[in-house]
PDB file of C-alpha atoms in Angstrom:
ATOM      1  CA  MET A   1      -0.573  25.807 -14.084  1.00  0.00           C
ATOM      2  CA  ALA A   2       0.590  24.570 -10.578  1.00  0.00           C
ATOM      3  CA  ASP A   3       3.820  22.923 -10.527  1.00  0.00           C
ATOM      4  CA  ASP A   4       4.192  18.672  -9.738  1.00  0.00           C
ATOM      5  CA  SER A   5       4.833  19.687  -5.788  1.00  0.00           C
ATOM      6  CA  SER A   6       1.749  20.713  -5.764  1.00  0.00           C
ATOM      7  CA  TYR A   7       0.343  17.473  -6.240  1.00  0.00           C
ATOM      8  CA  ALA A   8       2.659  15.518  -3.507  1.00  0.00           C
ATOM      9  CA  ILE A   9       1.822  12.956  -1.209  1.00  0.00           C
ATOM     10  CA  GLU A  10       4.111  10.730   0.783  1.00  0.00           C
ATOM     11  CA  VAL A  11       3.772   6.747   1.175  1.00  0.00           C
ATOM     12  CA  THR A  12       5.269   5.208   3.867  1.00  0.00           C
ATOM     13  CA  VAL A  13       4.672   1.578   4.777  1.00  0.00           C
ATOM     14  CA  ARG A  14       5.439  -0.911   7.979  1.00  0.00           C
ATOM     15  CA  PRO A  15       4.963  -4.581   6.901  1.00  0.00           C
ATOM     16  CA  GLU A  16       4.325  -6.861   9.150  1.00  0.00           C
ATOM     17  CA  TYR A  17       3.885 -11.148   9.008  1.00  0.00           C
ATOM     18  CA  LEU A  18       0.997 -12.457  10.829  1.00  0.00           C
ATOM     19  CA  GLU A  19       2.979 -15.704  12.011  1.00  0.00           C
ATOM     20  CA  ASP A  20       0.063 -16.745  15.363  1.00  0.00           C
ATOM     21  CA  GLN A  21      -2.476 -16.570  11.594  1.00  0.00           C
ATOM     22  CA  SER A  22       0.354 -18.554   8.902  1.00  0.00           C
ATOM     23  CA  ASP A  23      -0.038 -21.749   8.431  1.00  0.00           C
ATOM     24  CA  PRO A  24       3.575 -22.562   6.354  1.00  0.00           C
ATOM     25  CA  ALA A  25       3.254 -26.407   5.992  1.00  0.00           C
ATOM     26  CA  GLN A  26      -0.478 -25.335   4.048  1.00  0.00           C
ATOM     27  CA  ASP A  27       1.766 -22.767   2.069  1.00  0.00           C
ATOM     28  CA  ARG A  28      -0.710 -20.487   4.096  1.00  0.00           C
ATOM     29  CA  TYR A  29       1.960 -16.671   4.751  1.00  0.00           C
ATOM     30  CA  LEU A  30      -0.121 -13.930   6.322  1.00  0.00           C
ATOM     31  CA  PHE A  31       1.590 -10.175   6.264  1.00  0.00           C
ATOM     32  CA  ALA A  32      -0.429  -7.284   7.182  1.00  0.00           C
ATOM     33  CA  TYR A  33       1.028  -3.831   6.602  1.00  0.00           C
ATOM     34  CA  TYR A  34       0.350  -0.201   7.578  1.00  0.00           C
ATOM     35  CA  ILE A  35       0.313   3.070   5.553  1.00  0.00           C
ATOM     36  CA  THR A  36       0.786   6.244   6.317  1.00  0.00           C
ATOM     37  CA  ILE A  37      -0.498   8.363   3.666  1.00  0.00           C
ATOM     38  CA  ARG A  38       0.982  12.072   3.214  1.00  0.00           C
ATOM     39  CA  ASN A  39      -0.232  15.172   1.631  1.00  0.00           C
ATOM     40  CA  VAL A  40       3.054  17.260   1.090  1.00  0.00           C
ATOM     41  CA  GLY A  41       1.957  18.978  -1.313  1.00  0.00           C
ATOM     42  CA  SER A  42      -0.341  22.649  -1.469  1.00  0.00           C
ATOM     43  CA  VAL A  43      -3.533  21.588  -2.919  1.00  0.00           C
ATOM     44  CA  GLY A  44      -6.167  18.790  -0.645  1.00  0.00           C
ATOM     45  CA  ALA A  45      -6.229  16.508  -2.616  1.00  0.00           C
ATOM     46  CA  LYS A  46      -8.731  12.560  -2.196  1.00  0.00           C
ATOM     47  CA  LEU A  47      -7.895   9.403  -2.363  1.00  0.00           C
ATOM     48  CA  ILE A  48     -10.287   7.617  -4.859  1.00  0.00           C
ATOM     49  CA  SER A  49      -8.883   4.285  -5.996  1.00  0.00           C
ATOM     50  CA  ARG A  50      -6.463   1.797  -5.526  1.00  0.00           C
ATOM     51  CA  HIS A  51      -3.774  -0.164  -7.106  1.00  0.00           C
ATOM     52  CA  TRP A  52      -1.731  -2.425  -5.627  1.00  0.00           C
ATOM     53  CA  VAL A  53       0.882  -5.065  -7.318  1.00  0.00           C
ATOM     54  CA  ILE A  54       1.548  -8.605  -5.611  1.00  0.00           C
ATOM     55  CA  THR A  55       5.010 -10.683  -6.415  1.00  0.00           C
ATOM     56  CA  ASP A  56       4.994 -13.651  -4.565  1.00  0.00           C
ATOM     57  CA  GLY A  57       8.135 -15.857  -4.569  1.00  0.00           C
ATOM     58  CA  HIS A  58       7.525 -17.941  -6.948  1.00  0.00           C
ATOM     59  CA  MET A  59       7.422 -14.867  -8.674  1.00  0.00           C
ATOM     60  CA  LYS A  60       3.217 -15.538  -9.424  1.00  0.00           C
ATOM     61  CA  VAL A  61       1.966 -11.722  -9.663  1.00  0.00           C
ATOM     62  CA  GLU A  62      -1.751 -10.476  -8.385  1.00  0.00           C
ATOM     63  CA  GLU A  63      -3.050  -7.735  -9.315  1.00  0.00           C
ATOM     64  CA  VAL A  64      -5.329  -5.812  -7.163  1.00  0.00           C
ATOM     65  CA  ARG A  65      -7.373  -2.456  -8.113  1.00  0.00           C
ATOM     66  CA  GLY A  66     -10.361  -1.247  -6.097  1.00  0.00           C
ATOM     67  CA  ALA A  67     -12.152   2.375  -4.456  1.00  0.00           C
ATOM     68  CA  GLY A  68     -10.439   4.076  -1.534  1.00  0.00           C
ATOM     69  CA  VAL A  69      -8.760   2.290   0.733  1.00  0.00           C
ATOM     70  CA  VAL A  70     -10.136  -0.264   3.835  1.00  0.00           C
ATOM     71  CA  GLY A  71     -13.547   1.449   2.812  1.00  0.00           C
ATOM     72  CA  GLU A  72     -12.734   4.978   3.062  1.00  0.00           C
ATOM     73  CA  GLN A  73     -11.350   7.597   0.144  1.00  0.00           C
ATOM     74  CA  PRO A  74      -9.592  10.032   2.577  1.00  0.00           C
ATOM     75  CA  HIS A  75      -9.456  13.841   1.797  1.00  0.00           C
ATOM     76  CA  LEU A  76      -6.158  15.128   2.073  1.00  0.00           C
ATOM     77  CA  ASP A  77      -5.924  19.331   3.160  1.00  0.00           C
ATOM     78  CA  PRO A  78      -1.546  19.819   2.651  1.00  0.00           C
ATOM     79  CA  GLY A  79       0.538  18.702   5.881  1.00  0.00           C
ATOM     80  CA  GLN A  80      -2.405  16.785   6.738  1.00  0.00           C
ATOM     81  CA  SER A  81      -2.372  12.182   7.283  1.00  0.00           C
ATOM     82  CA  PHE A  82      -4.604   9.295   7.060  1.00  0.00           C
ATOM     83  CA  GLU A  83      -3.633   6.100   8.732  1.00  0.00           C
ATOM     84  CA  TYR A  84      -4.353   2.411   7.980  1.00  0.00           C
ATOM     85  CA  ASN A  85      -4.030  -0.454   7.313  1.00  0.00           C
ATOM     86  CA  SER A  86      -4.952  -3.959   5.778  1.00  0.00           C
ATOM     87  CA  GLY A  87      -2.987  -7.354   4.944  1.00  0.00           C
ATOM     88  CA  CYS A  88      -2.239 -10.122   2.202  1.00  0.00           C
ATOM     89  CA  ALA A  89      -1.680 -13.516   2.539  1.00  0.00           C
ATOM     90  CA  LEU A  90       1.458 -15.125   0.074  1.00  0.00           C
ATOM     91  CA  ALA A  91       1.805 -18.196  -0.840  1.00  0.00           C
ATOM     92  CA  THR A  92       5.634 -18.010  -0.372  1.00  0.00           C
ATOM     93  CA  PRO A  93       7.367 -16.885   2.652  1.00  0.00           C
ATOM     94  CA  VAL A  94       8.635 -13.569   0.575  1.00  0.00           C
ATOM     95  CA  GLY A  95       7.482 -11.455  -1.377  1.00  0.00           C
ATOM     96  CA  THR A  96       6.737  -7.798  -2.738  1.00  0.00           C
ATOM     97  CA  MET A  97       4.134  -5.677  -3.439  1.00  0.00           C
ATOM     98  CA  HIS A  98       4.774  -1.893  -4.587  1.00  0.00           C
ATOM     99  CA  GLY A  99       0.873   0.204  -6.311  1.00  0.00           C
ATOM    100  CA  SER A 100      -0.449   3.458  -6.723  1.00  0.00           C
ATOM    101  CA  TYR A 101      -3.316   5.519  -5.077  1.00  0.00           C
ATOM    102  CA  GLN A 102      -5.158   7.347  -7.401  1.00  0.00           C
ATOM    103  CA  MET A 103      -5.779  11.135  -6.703  1.00  0.00           C
ATOM    104  CA  LEU A 104      -8.338  14.070  -7.464  1.00  0.00           C
ATOM    105  CA  ALA A 105      -6.959  17.419  -6.641  1.00  0.00           C
ATOM    106  CA  ASP A 106      -9.467  20.183  -4.896  1.00  0.00           C
ATOM    107  CA  ASP A 107      -8.396  21.952  -8.557  1.00  0.00           C
ATOM    108  CA  GLY A 108      -9.947  19.343 -10.297  1.00  0.00           C
ATOM    109  CA  THR A 109      -6.339  17.819 -11.438  1.00  0.00           C
ATOM    110  CA  HIS A 110      -6.187  13.581 -10.960  1.00  0.00           C
ATOM    111  CA  PHE A 111      -2.720  12.207 -10.063  1.00  0.00           C
ATOM    112  CA  GLU A 112      -1.250   9.166  -9.179  1.00  0.00           C
ATOM    113  CA  ALA A 113       1.166   8.829  -5.376  1.00  0.00           C
ATOM    114  CA  GLU A 114       2.890   5.832  -6.133  1.00  0.00           C
ATOM    115  CA  ILE A 115       3.794   2.902  -3.507  1.00  0.00           C
ATOM    116  CA  ALA A 116       7.037   2.710  -3.923  1.00  0.00           C
ATOM    117  CA  SER A 117       8.398  -1.502  -4.092  1.00  0.00           C
ATOM    118  CA  PHE A 118       8.606  -2.964  -0.424  1.00  0.00           C
ATOM    119  CA  THR A 119       9.727  -6.600   0.521  1.00  0.00           C
ATOM    120  CA  VAL A 120       7.120  -8.781   2.782  1.00  0.00           C
ATOM    121  CA  SER A 121       8.346 -11.207   4.339  1.00  0.00           C
ATOM    122  CA  ILE A 122       8.904 -13.699   7.360  1.00  0.00           C
ATOM    123  CA  PRO A 123      11.606 -13.080   9.572  1.00  0.00           C
ATOM    124  CA  ARG A 124      15.071 -14.488   9.548  1.00  0.00           C
ATOM    125  CA  THR A 125      14.414 -14.984   5.934  1.00  0.00           C
ATOM    126  CA  LEU A 126      16.017 -11.702   4.484  1.00  0.00           C
ATOM    127  CA  HIS A 127      19.331 -10.894   5.371  1.00  0.00           C
TER     128      HIS A 127
END
């Protein structure tokens, strides 16, 4: 059996506030997030599904599950990466997101790639 380093996916996130699409007077704050998924393991793998946990500043939690990302189920050979962007709307100017991607390795092993918690916020809200 291969060790866990065979199944290693690195996820980096860059969030961005979309001021021109937001309406603070209506408690509507839109954020984009740019994701890079890189296979740093030794076995190729396909992204099957995603699970996001989105928490706004009032601690209201929304969970999102679905197949693939942006309509795709990318396959990543070792060293390969995939980039995409998506977005979310919150009722507060600050929130957090975290989750995981469910992966299927070329050898049939199912594993999860964790998405570490990150903050989305309007500029000058957090110090």
